Protein backbone atom coordinates (compact mmCIF):
# COMPACT_ATOMS: atom_id res chain seq x y z
CA UNK A 1 0.00 0.00 0.00
CA UNK A 2 1.36 3.42 -0.90
CA UNK A 3 2.09 5.99 1.75
CA UNK A 4 -0.59 8.34 0.43
CA UNK A 5 -3.26 5.66 0.79
CA UNK A 6 -2.11 4.85 4.31
CA UNK A 7 -2.27 8.54 5.22
CA UNK A 8 -5.83 8.80 3.87
CA UNK A 9 -6.89 5.72 5.82
CA UNK A 10 -5.44 7.10 9.05
CA UNK A 11 -7.11 10.46 8.48
CA UNK A 12 -10.55 8.92 7.91
CA UNK A 13 -10.20 6.54 10.86
CA UNK A 14 -9.24 9.33 13.25
CA UNK A 15 -12.37 11.25 12.26
CA UNK A 16 -14.69 8.46 13.46
CA UNK A 17 -16.70 9.32 16.57
CA UNK A 18 -16.37 6.84 19.44
CA UNK A 19 -19.05 7.01 22.15
CA UNK A 20 -21.27 4.69 24.17
CA UNK A 21 -23.08 3.89 20.91
CA UNK A 22 -26.43 5.38 21.94
CA UNK A 23 -25.86 8.75 20.29
CA UNK A 24 -27.30 9.19 16.79
CA UNK A 25 -23.95 10.30 15.34
CA UNK A 26 -21.85 7.52 16.90
CA UNK A 27 -19.56 5.57 14.56
CA UNK A 28 -18.13 3.12 17.09
CA UNK A 29 -19.21 1.90 20.51
CA UNK A 30 -17.47 -0.28 23.10
CA UNK A 31 -16.72 -3.97 22.70
CA UNK A 32 -18.88 -6.37 24.63
CA UNK A 33 -16.67 -7.10 27.65
CA UNK A 34 -13.30 -6.53 29.32
CA UNK A 35 -12.16 -10.01 28.26
CA UNK A 36 -12.92 -9.25 24.60
CA UNK A 37 -10.99 -5.99 24.83
CA UNK A 38 -7.98 -7.81 26.28
CA UNK A 39 -8.11 -10.41 23.50
CA UNK A 40 -8.18 -7.72 20.80
CA UNK A 41 -5.24 -5.90 22.38
CA UNK A 42 -3.30 -9.15 22.61
CA UNK A 43 -3.84 -9.96 18.92
CA UNK A 44 -2.76 -6.46 17.93
CA UNK A 45 0.46 -6.77 19.92
CA UNK A 46 1.18 -10.26 18.53
CA UNK A 47 0.81 -8.89 15.01
CA UNK A 48 3.27 -6.07 15.72
CA UNK A 49 5.70 -8.56 17.24
CA UNK A 50 5.42 -10.66 14.06
CA UNK A 51 6.61 -7.78 11.87
CA UNK A 52 3.52 -5.77 10.93
CA UNK A 53 3.50 -1.99 11.09
CA UNK A 54 1.04 -0.33 13.45
CA UNK A 55 0.09 2.85 11.63
CA UNK A 56 -2.84 3.69 13.93
CA UNK A 57 -3.17 2.42 17.50
CA UNK A 58 -6.55 2.63 19.23
CA UNK A 59 -5.77 0.58 22.32
CA UNK A 60 -5.28 3.53 24.65
CA UNK A 61 -8.33 5.53 23.71
CA UNK A 62 -10.31 7.18 26.52
CA UNK A 63 -13.90 8.23 25.86
CA UNK A 64 -15.10 11.21 27.98
CA UNK A 65 -17.81 10.26 30.51
CA UNK A 66 -17.04 6.58 29.85
CA UNK A 67 -13.47 6.36 31.09
CA UNK A 68 -13.95 2.83 32.44
CA UNK A 69 -15.66 1.51 29.28
CA UNK A 70 -14.32 -1.32 27.16
CA UNK A 71 -13.35 0.82 24.20
CA UNK A 72 -10.97 0.07 21.35
CA UNK A 73 -10.35 2.91 18.92
CA UNK A 74 -9.83 2.43 15.18
CA UNK A 75 -6.61 0.48 14.64
CA UNK A 76 -4.75 -0.07 11.35
CA UNK A 77 -2.02 -2.64 10.79
CA UNK A 78 -0.02 -2.71 7.55
CA UNK A 79 2.37 -5.24 5.96
CA UNK A 80 0.29 -8.09 7.36
CA UNK A 81 0.85 -11.60 6.01
CA UNK A 82 -1.57 -14.52 6.07
CA UNK A 83 0.58 -16.53 8.50
CA UNK A 84 0.12 -14.00 11.31
CA UNK A 85 -2.29 -14.78 14.16
CA UNK A 86 -4.36 -11.66 13.48
CA UNK A 87 -5.06 -13.00 10.00
CA UNK A 88 -5.77 -16.56 11.12
CA UNK A 89 -8.31 -15.54 13.80
CA UNK A 90 -11.39 -13.34 13.65
CA UNK A 91 -10.57 -10.30 15.77
CA UNK A 92 -14.14 -8.97 16.27
CA UNK A 93 -12.89 -5.47 16.85
CA UNK A 94 -12.30 -2.19 14.94
CA UNK A 95 -8.99 -3.38 13.48
CA UNK A 96 -8.12 -3.04 9.78
CA UNK A 97 -5.47 -5.38 8.37
CA UNK A 98 -3.68 -4.23 5.20
CA UNK A 99 -2.08 -6.88 2.97
CA UNK A 100 -0.32 -6.66 -0.39
CA UNK A 101 -1.13 -8.65 -3.55
CA UNK A 102 0.50 -8.27 -6.96
CA UNK A 103 -2.49 -9.54 -8.95
CA UNK A 104 -6.17 -10.33 -8.70
CA UNK A 105 -5.37 -14.05 -8.76
CA UNK A 106 -3.06 -13.65 -5.78
CA UNK A 107 -5.68 -11.63 -3.88
CA UNK A 108 -8.34 -14.28 -4.53
CA UNK A 109 -5.90 -16.95 -3.37
CA UNK A 110 -5.32 -15.12 -0.08
CA UNK A 111 -9.07 -15.14 0.63
CA UNK A 112 -9.65 -18.73 -0.50
CA UNK A 113 -6.85 -20.13 1.66
CA UNK A 114 -8.48 -18.75 4.81
CA UNK A 115 -10.49 -21.10 7.02
CA UNK A 116 -13.10 -18.37 7.55
CA UNK A 117 -15.01 -17.25 4.47
CA UNK A 118 -17.82 -15.05 5.66
CA UNK A 119 -17.63 -12.16 3.19
CA UNK A 120 -15.29 -10.54 0.68
CA UNK A 121 -15.55 -7.41 -1.47
CA UNK A 122 -13.86 -6.01 -4.54
CA UNK A 123 -13.75 -2.39 -5.65
CA UNK A 124 -13.26 -2.09 -9.39
CA UNK A 125 -14.46 -0.39 -12.56
CA UNK A 126 -13.75 -3.56 -14.57
CA UNK A 127 -16.67 -5.83 -15.27
CA UNK A 128 -14.30 -8.66 -16.15
CA UNK A 129 -12.49 -8.36 -12.81
CA UNK A 130 -15.82 -8.26 -10.94
CA UNK A 131 -17.08 -11.38 -12.75
CA UNK A 132 -13.84 -13.26 -12.10
CA UNK A 133 -13.95 -12.28 -8.42
CA UNK A 134 -17.58 -13.28 -7.82
CA UNK A 135 -17.08 -16.59 -9.65
CA UNK A 136 -13.81 -17.72 -8.09
CA UNK A 137 -14.01 -16.34 -4.57
CA UNK A 138 -15.10 -18.88 -1.95
CA UNK A 139 -16.62 -16.42 0.50
CA UNK A 140 -20.33 -16.88 1.08
CA UNK A 141 -21.21 -13.20 0.87
CA UNK A 142 -19.67 -11.25 -2.00
CA UNK A 143 -19.67 -7.50 -2.45
CA UNK A 144 -18.85 -5.64 -5.65
CA UNK A 145 -18.11 -2.00 -4.91
CA UNK A 146 -19.89 -2.58 -1.59
CA UNK A 147 -17.75 -2.40 1.57
CA UNK A 148 -19.69 -4.79 3.82
CA UNK A 149 -21.70 -7.46 1.96
CA UNK A 150 -23.93 -8.20 4.95
CA UNK A 151 -27.43 -9.07 3.68
CA UNK A 152 -30.79 -7.73 4.71
CA UNK A 153 -33.26 -10.23 6.24
CA UNK A 154 -34.86 -11.05 2.89
CA UNK A 155 -31.47 -12.11 1.46
CA UNK A 156 -29.94 -15.40 2.55
CA UNK A 157 -27.02 -15.30 4.96
CA UNK A 158 -24.42 -17.43 3.24
CA UNK A 159 -21.21 -17.55 5.26
CA UNK A 160 -18.92 -20.37 4.18
CA UNK A 161 -16.37 -22.75 5.69
CA UNK A 162 -15.73 -22.07 9.40
CA UNK A 163 -17.90 -18.94 9.27
CA UNK A 164 -21.04 -21.07 9.21
CA UNK A 165 -22.32 -24.05 11.16
CA UNK A 166 -25.33 -26.20 10.33
CA UNK A 167 -27.12 -27.05 7.10
CA UNK A 168 -29.66 -24.22 6.74
CA UNK A 169 -29.40 -20.47 7.10
CA UNK A 170 -31.97 -18.28 8.81
CA UNK A 171 -32.41 -15.49 6.24
CA UNK A 172 -34.13 -15.36 2.86
CA UNK A 173 -35.17 -18.52 1.00
CA UNK A 174 -33.31 -20.79 3.40
CA UNK A 175 -35.43 -19.45 6.27
CA UNK A 176 -38.60 -20.22 4.29
CA UNK A 177 -37.36 -23.74 3.52
CA UNK A 178 -36.70 -24.35 7.21
CA UNK A 179 -40.41 -23.87 7.99
CA UNK A 180 -41.67 -25.68 4.86
CA UNK A 181 -43.17 -29.18 4.94
CA UNK A 182 -42.46 -30.92 1.65
CA UNK A 183 -45.18 -33.01 -0.03
CA UNK A 184 -44.44 -35.65 -2.66
CA UNK A 185 -47.21 -36.81 -5.05
CA UNK A 186 -46.69 -39.88 -7.25
CA UNK A 187 -49.25 -40.56 -10.02
CA UNK A 188 -49.75 -43.03 -12.87
CA UNK A 189 -52.22 -42.72 -15.72
CA UNK A 190 -53.16 -45.55 -18.14
CA UNK A 191 -54.85 -45.51 -21.54
CA UNK A 192 -57.90 -47.81 -21.36
CA UNK A 193 -57.85 -48.22 -25.14
CA UNK A 194 -54.73 -50.36 -24.77
CA UNK A 195 -56.44 -52.81 -22.39
CA UNK A 196 -58.82 -54.40 -24.91
CA UNK A 197 -61.85 -53.20 -22.90
CA UNK A 198 -64.62 -50.78 -23.65
CA UNK A 199 -63.09 -47.29 -23.75
CA UNK A 200 -64.55 -44.40 -21.81
CA UNK A 201 -66.32 -41.93 -24.02
CA UNK A 202 -66.79 -38.31 -23.08
CA UNK A 203 -69.19 -36.23 -25.12
CA UNK A 204 -70.15 -32.60 -24.74
CA UNK A 205 -73.86 -31.90 -25.02
CA UNK A 206 -75.82 -28.71 -24.68
CA UNK A 207 -77.30 -27.27 -21.54
CA UNK A 208 -77.43 -23.54 -20.73
CA UNK A 209 -75.41 -22.22 -17.79
CA UNK A 210 -76.16 -19.08 -15.80
CA UNK A 211 -73.81 -17.05 -18.03
CA UNK A 212 -75.67 -18.21 -21.19
CA UNK A 213 -72.87 -20.61 -22.17
CA UNK A 214 -74.14 -24.01 -23.28
CA UNK A 215 -72.22 -26.93 -21.84
CA UNK A 216 -72.95 -30.51 -20.83
CA UNK A 217 -71.04 -33.69 -20.10
CA UNK A 218 -72.21 -37.11 -21.18
CA UNK A 219 -70.15 -40.14 -20.11
CA UNK A 220 -71.08 -43.63 -21.23
CA UNK A 221 -69.88 -47.22 -21.24
CA UNK A 222 -67.20 -46.90 -18.55
CA UNK A 223 -66.50 -50.41 -17.16
CA UNK A 224 -66.10 -50.68 -13.43
CA UNK A 225 -63.88 -53.16 -11.58
CA UNK A 226 -66.79 -55.63 -11.25
CA UNK A 227 -67.81 -55.43 -14.95
CA UNK A 228 -70.68 -53.09 -14.12
CA UNK A 229 -71.39 -50.11 -16.36
CA UNK A 230 -72.06 -46.51 -15.44
CA UNK A 231 -74.13 -44.24 -17.61
CA UNK A 232 -74.38 -40.59 -16.68
CA UNK A 233 -76.65 -38.44 -18.80
CA UNK A 234 -77.60 -34.79 -18.44
CA UNK A 235 -81.29 -33.93 -18.43
CA UNK A 236 -83.27 -30.84 -17.64
CA UNK A 237 -84.18 -29.58 -14.19
CA UNK A 238 -84.74 -26.03 -13.02
CA UNK A 239 -81.91 -24.41 -11.08
CA UNK A 240 -82.18 -21.47 -8.69
CA UNK A 241 -81.46 -18.99 -11.49
CA UNK A 242 -84.13 -20.41 -13.77
CA UNK A 243 -81.72 -22.30 -16.00
CA UNK A 244 -82.67 -25.91 -16.74
CA UNK A 245 -80.16 -28.73 -16.38
CA UNK A 246 -80.22 -32.20 -14.86
CA UNK A 247 -78.10 -35.26 -14.16
CA UNK A 248 -79.32 -38.85 -14.50
CA UNK A 249 -77.44 -41.97 -13.39
CA UNK A 250 -78.74 -45.41 -14.27
CA UNK A 251 -77.91 -49.07 -14.88
CA UNK A 252 -74.89 -49.46 -12.60
CA UNK A 253 -74.88 -52.94 -11.01
CA UNK A 254 -72.79 -53.16 -7.88
CA UNK A 255 -70.62 -56.09 -6.80
CA UNK A 256 -73.42 -57.47 -4.60
CA UNK A 257 -75.96 -57.61 -7.41
CA UNK A 258 -77.78 -54.50 -6.30
CA UNK A 259 -78.37 -51.65 -8.69
CA UNK A 260 -79.16 -47.99 -8.16
CA UNK A 261 -80.95 -45.60 -10.47
CA UNK A 262 -81.55 -41.86 -10.14
CA UNK A 263 -83.77 -40.06 -12.62
CA UNK A 264 -84.28 -36.34 -13.02
CA UNK A 265 -87.07 -34.51 -11.31
CA UNK A 266 -89.07 -34.50 -14.49
CA UNK A 267 -89.13 -38.31 -14.37
CA UNK A 268 -89.83 -38.39 -10.63
CA UNK A 269 -88.21 -41.79 -10.20
CA UNK A 270 -85.79 -43.08 -7.53
CA UNK A 271 -84.86 -46.74 -7.56
CA UNK A 272 -82.56 -48.31 -4.98
CA UNK A 273 -81.65 -51.86 -3.93
CA UNK A 274 -83.56 -53.61 -6.68
Coordinates of C-alpha atoms in Angstrom, one line a residue:
X1 CA 0.0 0.0 0.0
X2 CA 1.4 3.4 -0.9
X3 CA 2.1 6.0 1.7
X4 CA -0.6 8.3 0.4
X5 CA -3.3 5.7 0.8
X6 CA -2.1 4.8 4.3
X7 CA -2.3 8.5 5.2
X8 CA -5.8 8.8 3.9
X9 CA -6.9 5.7 5.8
X10 CA -5.4 7.1 9.0
X11 CA -7.1 10.5 8.5
X12 CA -10.5 8.9 7.9
X13 CA -10.2 6.5 10.9
X14 CA -9.2 9.3 13.2
X15 CA -12.4 11.2 12.3
X16 CA -14.7 8.5 13.5
X17 CA -16.7 9.3 16.6
X18 CA -16.4 6.8 19.4
X19 CA -19.1 7.0 22.2
X20 CA -21.3 4.7 24.2
X21 CA -23.1 3.9 20.9
X22 CA -26.4 5.4 21.9
X23 CA -25.9 8.8 20.3
X24 CA -27.3 9.2 16.8
X25 CA -24.0 10.3 15.3
X26 CA -21.8 7.5 16.9
X27 CA -19.6 5.6 14.6
X28 CA -18.1 3.1 17.1
X29 CA -19.2 1.9 20.5
X30 CA -17.5 -0.3 23.1
X31 CA -16.7 -4.0 22.7
X32 CA -18.9 -6.4 24.6
X33 CA -16.7 -7.1 27.6
X34 CA -13.3 -6.5 29.3
X35 CA -12.2 -10.0 28.3
X36 CA -12.9 -9.2 24.6
X37 CA -11.0 -6.0 24.8
X38 CA -8.0 -7.8 26.3
X39 CA -8.1 -10.4 23.5
X40 CA -8.2 -7.7 20.8
X41 CA -5.2 -5.9 22.4
X42 CA -3.3 -9.2 22.6
X43 CA -3.8 -10.0 18.9
X44 CA -2.8 -6.5 17.9
X45 CA 0.5 -6.8 19.9
X46 CA 1.2 -10.3 18.5
X47 CA 0.8 -8.9 15.0
X48 CA 3.3 -6.1 15.7
X49 CA 5.7 -8.6 17.2
X50 CA 5.4 -10.7 14.1
X51 CA 6.6 -7.8 11.9
X52 CA 3.5 -5.8 10.9
X53 CA 3.5 -2.0 11.1
X54 CA 1.0 -0.3 13.5
X55 CA 0.1 2.8 11.6
X56 CA -2.8 3.7 13.9
X57 CA -3.2 2.4 17.5
X58 CA -6.5 2.6 19.2
X59 CA -5.8 0.6 22.3
X60 CA -5.3 3.5 24.6
X61 CA -8.3 5.5 23.7
X62 CA -10.3 7.2 26.5
X63 CA -13.9 8.2 25.9
X64 CA -15.1 11.2 28.0
X65 CA -17.8 10.3 30.5
X66 CA -17.0 6.6 29.8
X67 CA -13.5 6.4 31.1
X68 CA -13.9 2.8 32.4
X69 CA -15.7 1.5 29.3
X70 CA -14.3 -1.3 27.2
X71 CA -13.3 0.8 24.2
X72 CA -11.0 0.1 21.4
X73 CA -10.3 2.9 18.9
X74 CA -9.8 2.4 15.2
X75 CA -6.6 0.5 14.6
X76 CA -4.7 -0.1 11.3
X77 CA -2.0 -2.6 10.8
X78 CA 0.0 -2.7 7.5
X79 CA 2.4 -5.2 6.0
X80 CA 0.3 -8.1 7.4
X81 CA 0.9 -11.6 6.0
X82 CA -1.6 -14.5 6.1
X83 CA 0.6 -16.5 8.5
X84 CA 0.1 -14.0 11.3
X85 CA -2.3 -14.8 14.2
X86 CA -4.4 -11.7 13.5
X87 CA -5.1 -13.0 10.0
X88 CA -5.8 -16.6 11.1
X89 CA -8.3 -15.5 13.8
X90 CA -11.4 -13.3 13.7
X91 CA -10.6 -10.3 15.8
X92 CA -14.1 -9.0 16.3
X93 CA -12.9 -5.5 16.8
X94 CA -12.3 -2.2 14.9
X95 CA -9.0 -3.4 13.5
X96 CA -8.1 -3.0 9.8
X97 CA -5.5 -5.4 8.4
X98 CA -3.7 -4.2 5.2
X99 CA -2.1 -6.9 3.0
X100 CA -0.3 -6.7 -0.4
X101 CA -1.1 -8.6 -3.5
X102 CA 0.5 -8.3 -7.0
X103 CA -2.5 -9.5 -8.9
X104 CA -6.2 -10.3 -8.7
X105 CA -5.4 -14.1 -8.8
X106 CA -3.1 -13.7 -5.8
X107 CA -5.7 -11.6 -3.9
X108 CA -8.3 -14.3 -4.5
X109 CA -5.9 -16.9 -3.4
X110 CA -5.3 -15.1 -0.1
X111 CA -9.1 -15.1 0.6
X112 CA -9.6 -18.7 -0.5
X113 CA -6.9 -20.1 1.7
X114 CA -8.5 -18.8 4.8
X115 CA -10.5 -21.1 7.0
X116 CA -13.1 -18.4 7.5
X117 CA -15.0 -17.3 4.5
X118 CA -17.8 -15.0 5.7
X119 CA -17.6 -12.2 3.2
X120 CA -15.3 -10.5 0.7
X121 CA -15.5 -7.4 -1.5
X122 CA -13.9 -6.0 -4.5
X123 CA -13.7 -2.4 -5.6
X124 CA -13.3 -2.1 -9.4
X125 CA -14.5 -0.4 -12.6
X126 CA -13.7 -3.6 -14.6
X127 CA -16.7 -5.8 -15.3
X128 CA -14.3 -8.7 -16.2
X129 CA -12.5 -8.4 -12.8
X130 CA -15.8 -8.3 -10.9
X131 CA -17.1 -11.4 -12.8
X132 CA -13.8 -13.3 -12.1
X133 CA -14.0 -12.3 -8.4
X134 CA -17.6 -13.3 -7.8
X135 CA -17.1 -16.6 -9.7
X136 CA -13.8 -17.7 -8.1
X137 CA -14.0 -16.3 -4.6
X138 CA -15.1 -18.9 -1.9
X139 CA -16.6 -16.4 0.5
X140 CA -20.3 -16.9 1.1
X141 CA -21.2 -13.2 0.9
X142 CA -19.7 -11.3 -2.0
X143 CA -19.7 -7.5 -2.5
X144 CA -18.8 -5.6 -5.6
X145 CA -18.1 -2.0 -4.9
X146 CA -19.9 -2.6 -1.6
X147 CA -17.7 -2.4 1.6
X148 CA -19.7 -4.8 3.8
X149 CA -21.7 -7.5 2.0
X150 CA -23.9 -8.2 5.0
X151 CA -27.4 -9.1 3.7
X152 CA -30.8 -7.7 4.7
X153 CA -33.3 -10.2 6.2
X154 CA -34.9 -11.1 2.9
X155 CA -31.5 -12.1 1.5
X156 CA -29.9 -15.4 2.6
X157 CA -27.0 -15.3 5.0
X158 CA -24.4 -17.4 3.2
X159 CA -21.2 -17.6 5.3
X160 CA -18.9 -20.4 4.2
X161 CA -16.4 -22.7 5.7
X162 CA -15.7 -22.1 9.4
X163 CA -17.9 -18.9 9.3
X164 CA -21.0 -21.1 9.2
X165 CA -22.3 -24.1 11.2
X166 CA -25.3 -26.2 10.3
X167 CA -27.1 -27.0 7.1
X168 CA -29.7 -24.2 6.7
X169 CA -29.4 -20.5 7.1
X170 CA -32.0 -18.3 8.8
X171 CA -32.4 -15.5 6.2
X172 CA -34.1 -15.4 2.9
X173 CA -35.2 -18.5 1.0
X174 CA -33.3 -20.8 3.4
X175 CA -35.4 -19.5 6.3
X176 CA -38.6 -20.2 4.3
X177 CA -37.4 -23.7 3.5
X178 CA -36.7 -24.3 7.2
X179 CA -40.4 -23.9 8.0
X180 CA -41.7 -25.7 4.9
X181 CA -43.2 -29.2 4.9
X182 CA -42.5 -30.9 1.7
X183 CA -45.2 -33.0 0.0
X184 CA -44.4 -35.6 -2.7
X185 CA -47.2 -36.8 -5.1
X186 CA -46.7 -39.9 -7.3
X187 CA -49.3 -40.6 -10.0
X188 CA -49.7 -43.0 -12.9
X189 CA -52.2 -42.7 -15.7
X190 CA -53.2 -45.6 -18.1
X191 CA -54.8 -45.5 -21.5
X192 CA -57.9 -47.8 -21.4
X193 CA -57.8 -48.2 -25.1
X194 CA -54.7 -50.4 -24.8
X195 CA -56.4 -52.8 -22.4
X196 CA -58.8 -54.4 -24.9
X197 CA -61.8 -53.2 -22.9
X198 CA -64.6 -50.8 -23.7
X199 CA -63.1 -47.3 -23.7
X200 CA -64.5 -44.4 -21.8
X201 CA -66.3 -41.9 -24.0
X202 CA -66.8 -38.3 -23.1
X203 CA -69.2 -36.2 -25.1
X204 CA -70.2 -32.6 -24.7
X205 CA -73.9 -31.9 -25.0
X206 CA -75.8 -28.7 -24.7
X207 CA -77.3 -27.3 -21.5
X208 CA -77.4 -23.5 -20.7
X209 CA -75.4 -22.2 -17.8
X210 CA -76.2 -19.1 -15.8
X211 CA -73.8 -17.1 -18.0
X212 CA -75.7 -18.2 -21.2
X213 CA -72.9 -20.6 -22.2
X214 CA -74.1 -24.0 -23.3
X215 CA -72.2 -26.9 -21.8
X216 CA -73.0 -30.5 -20.8
X217 CA -71.0 -33.7 -20.1
X218 CA -72.2 -37.1 -21.2
X219 CA -70.1 -40.1 -20.1
X220 CA -71.1 -43.6 -21.2
X221 CA -69.9 -47.2 -21.2
X222 CA -67.2 -46.9 -18.6
X223 CA -66.5 -50.4 -17.2
X224 CA -66.1 -50.7 -13.4
X225 CA -63.9 -53.2 -11.6
X226 CA -66.8 -55.6 -11.2
X227 CA -67.8 -55.4 -14.9
X228 CA -70.7 -53.1 -14.1
X229 CA -71.4 -50.1 -16.4
X230 CA -72.1 -46.5 -15.4
X231 CA -74.1 -44.2 -17.6
X232 CA -74.4 -40.6 -16.7
X233 CA -76.6 -38.4 -18.8
X234 CA -77.6 -34.8 -18.4
X235 CA -81.3 -33.9 -18.4
X236 CA -83.3 -30.8 -17.6
X237 CA -84.2 -29.6 -14.2
X238 CA -84.7 -26.0 -13.0
X239 CA -81.9 -24.4 -11.1
X240 CA -82.2 -21.5 -8.7
X241 CA -81.5 -19.0 -11.5
X242 CA -84.1 -20.4 -13.8
X243 CA -81.7 -22.3 -16.0
X244 CA -82.7 -25.9 -16.7
X245 CA -80.2 -28.7 -16.4
X246 CA -80.2 -32.2 -14.9
X247 CA -78.1 -35.3 -14.2
X248 CA -79.3 -38.8 -14.5
X249 CA -77.4 -42.0 -13.4
X250 CA -78.7 -45.4 -14.3
X251 CA -77.9 -49.1 -14.9
X252 CA -74.9 -49.5 -12.6
X253 CA -74.9 -52.9 -11.0
X254 CA -72.8 -53.2 -7.9
X255 CA -70.6 -56.1 -6.8
X256 CA -73.4 -57.5 -4.6
X257 CA -76.0 -57.6 -7.4
X258 CA -77.8 -54.5 -6.3
X259 CA -78.4 -51.6 -8.7
X260 CA -79.2 -48.0 -8.2
X261 CA -80.9 -45.6 -10.5
X262 CA -81.5 -41.9 -10.1
X263 CA -83.8 -40.1 -12.6
X264 CA -84.3 -36.3 -13.0
X265 CA -87.1 -34.5 -11.3
X266 CA -89.1 -34.5 -14.5
X267 CA -89.1 -38.3 -14.4
X268 CA -89.8 -38.4 -10.6
X269 CA -88.2 -41.8 -10.2
X270 CA -85.8 -43.1 -7.5
X271 CA -84.9 -46.7 -7.6
X272 CA -82.6 -48.3 -5.0
X273 CA -81.6 -51.9 -3.9
X274 CA -83.6 -53.6 -6.7

